[in-house]
């Protein structure tokens, strides 16, 4: 009866061992799947310590990863007081590490079954908590860490089968840890690359914003065409220059919307590949006449293939007008210098070539007076040119400020101008008797008032009354010259005191001038701490005002004109 019972016990024990082995294999399989699916290093380490404790029923355990040299750092821990070991550094001598590396298997380090060399026993005994089992985690011939476990629940021993399963699990765990480290490093590199990319994008966006602000805010007009000569970009200035306004010209052919053929030609010269750069002068007549310097340049890729054309338009209207004014000025000066010189030469020739006694003393005196007057006129023009030249060179004009009695000075200047008038003009003065003196340069005041009176007469071709008024007002004397001449439009008044500027209309076309008189006059007034301004009505006449201080002031203290 004993033999059957013993056989049943053996069968039962075998069945239990098979079930336990199957469970362990299933657990290893599940563990491998779980480890393979986790890519974050910390999760992998925590899962590792959980599985080892669960499979062995150890009281606590931790995972240590290799650092520099022979140092290891606790990165995951579970059970008991193991959590206190987190981030603790544990050092193993190189000789002990070499022994673990040679064995490549889990090692029981406590109890009766422990069979360790003394140097290894001493090394593992230095840990803050007692551990019963050390499982090396190896990849190839390199130890990447250890799983260390305490004794089992109720002091149960570690079996050989458990050690074999743990060895298998340790090999897969080491690979999983290395994979997680690799993923972590790759993620770090990806994050760094993404950060650098974001920084590059921000820098590019900033540069694009700067470029856009520059292009949109630049005074020059700019537009870009593609390889098919269709407009792809325009800035606000070029819309204004070419009269495009708010029209949606992007996508249109340049030939469809160019206001002049010259613009199409300068772009086509580059677009056809004849040249990489082209420049033309472009004239727009509507709504106002403007002159532009149009420059086009090719846009090419790295293979030198034409991708489009960029064109820039610079407004050179003012420069062209200035050049024309200077040309007119030279012509006028030659004429004006020739006139008094011809007159002087004629009278001197008459006096020198005629026999003595040909003219009576009164006639000869009149001839000399005319010669003197023309010399004074010629000298005045030369001095005016020298003054303008000095101003253009940035040098100040000399002024000598002193006390000036205005009424007799104004009366003398008006009387002098009567010599140049015809019977159609009537020069009138309105000067109070009790005017105070002013602080001014007498010669410059004569120059200023002479210029204003000369202009009033010149720009009243049909004659009329020219009135010179002097009034005292709030610490200053205001002198004005009014005419009943041609007058000006408001837009012309705003540019009166610009050098070389002349108001050109059908009525003024026959009146010659340098365009420098009022410019020089304004500079002379300001040098004496005064102000100059004009009121005009087109077709009815103009009034020019200038003020002089009664006391010497700094320019910043001078009272403003209206």
Coordinates of C-alpha atoms in Angstrom, one line a residue, residues 197-213:
X197 CA 15.7 74.3 -35.3
X198 CA 13.3 76.5 -33.3
X199 CA 16.0 79.0 -32.6
X200 CA 17.0 79.0 -36.3
X201 CA 13.3 79.5 -37.2
X202 CA 13.0 82.3 -34.7
X203 CA 16.2 83.9 -36.1
X204 CA 14.9 83.4 -39.6
X205 CA 11.5 84.9 -38.7
X206 CA 13.3 87.8 -37.1
X207 CA 15.5 88.3 -40.2
X208 CA 12.4 88.0 -42.4
X209 CA 10.6 90.5 -40.3
X210 CA 13.5 92.9 -40.5
X211 CA 13.8 92.4 -44.2
X212 CA 10.1 92.9 -44.7
X213 CA 10.2 96.1 -42.6

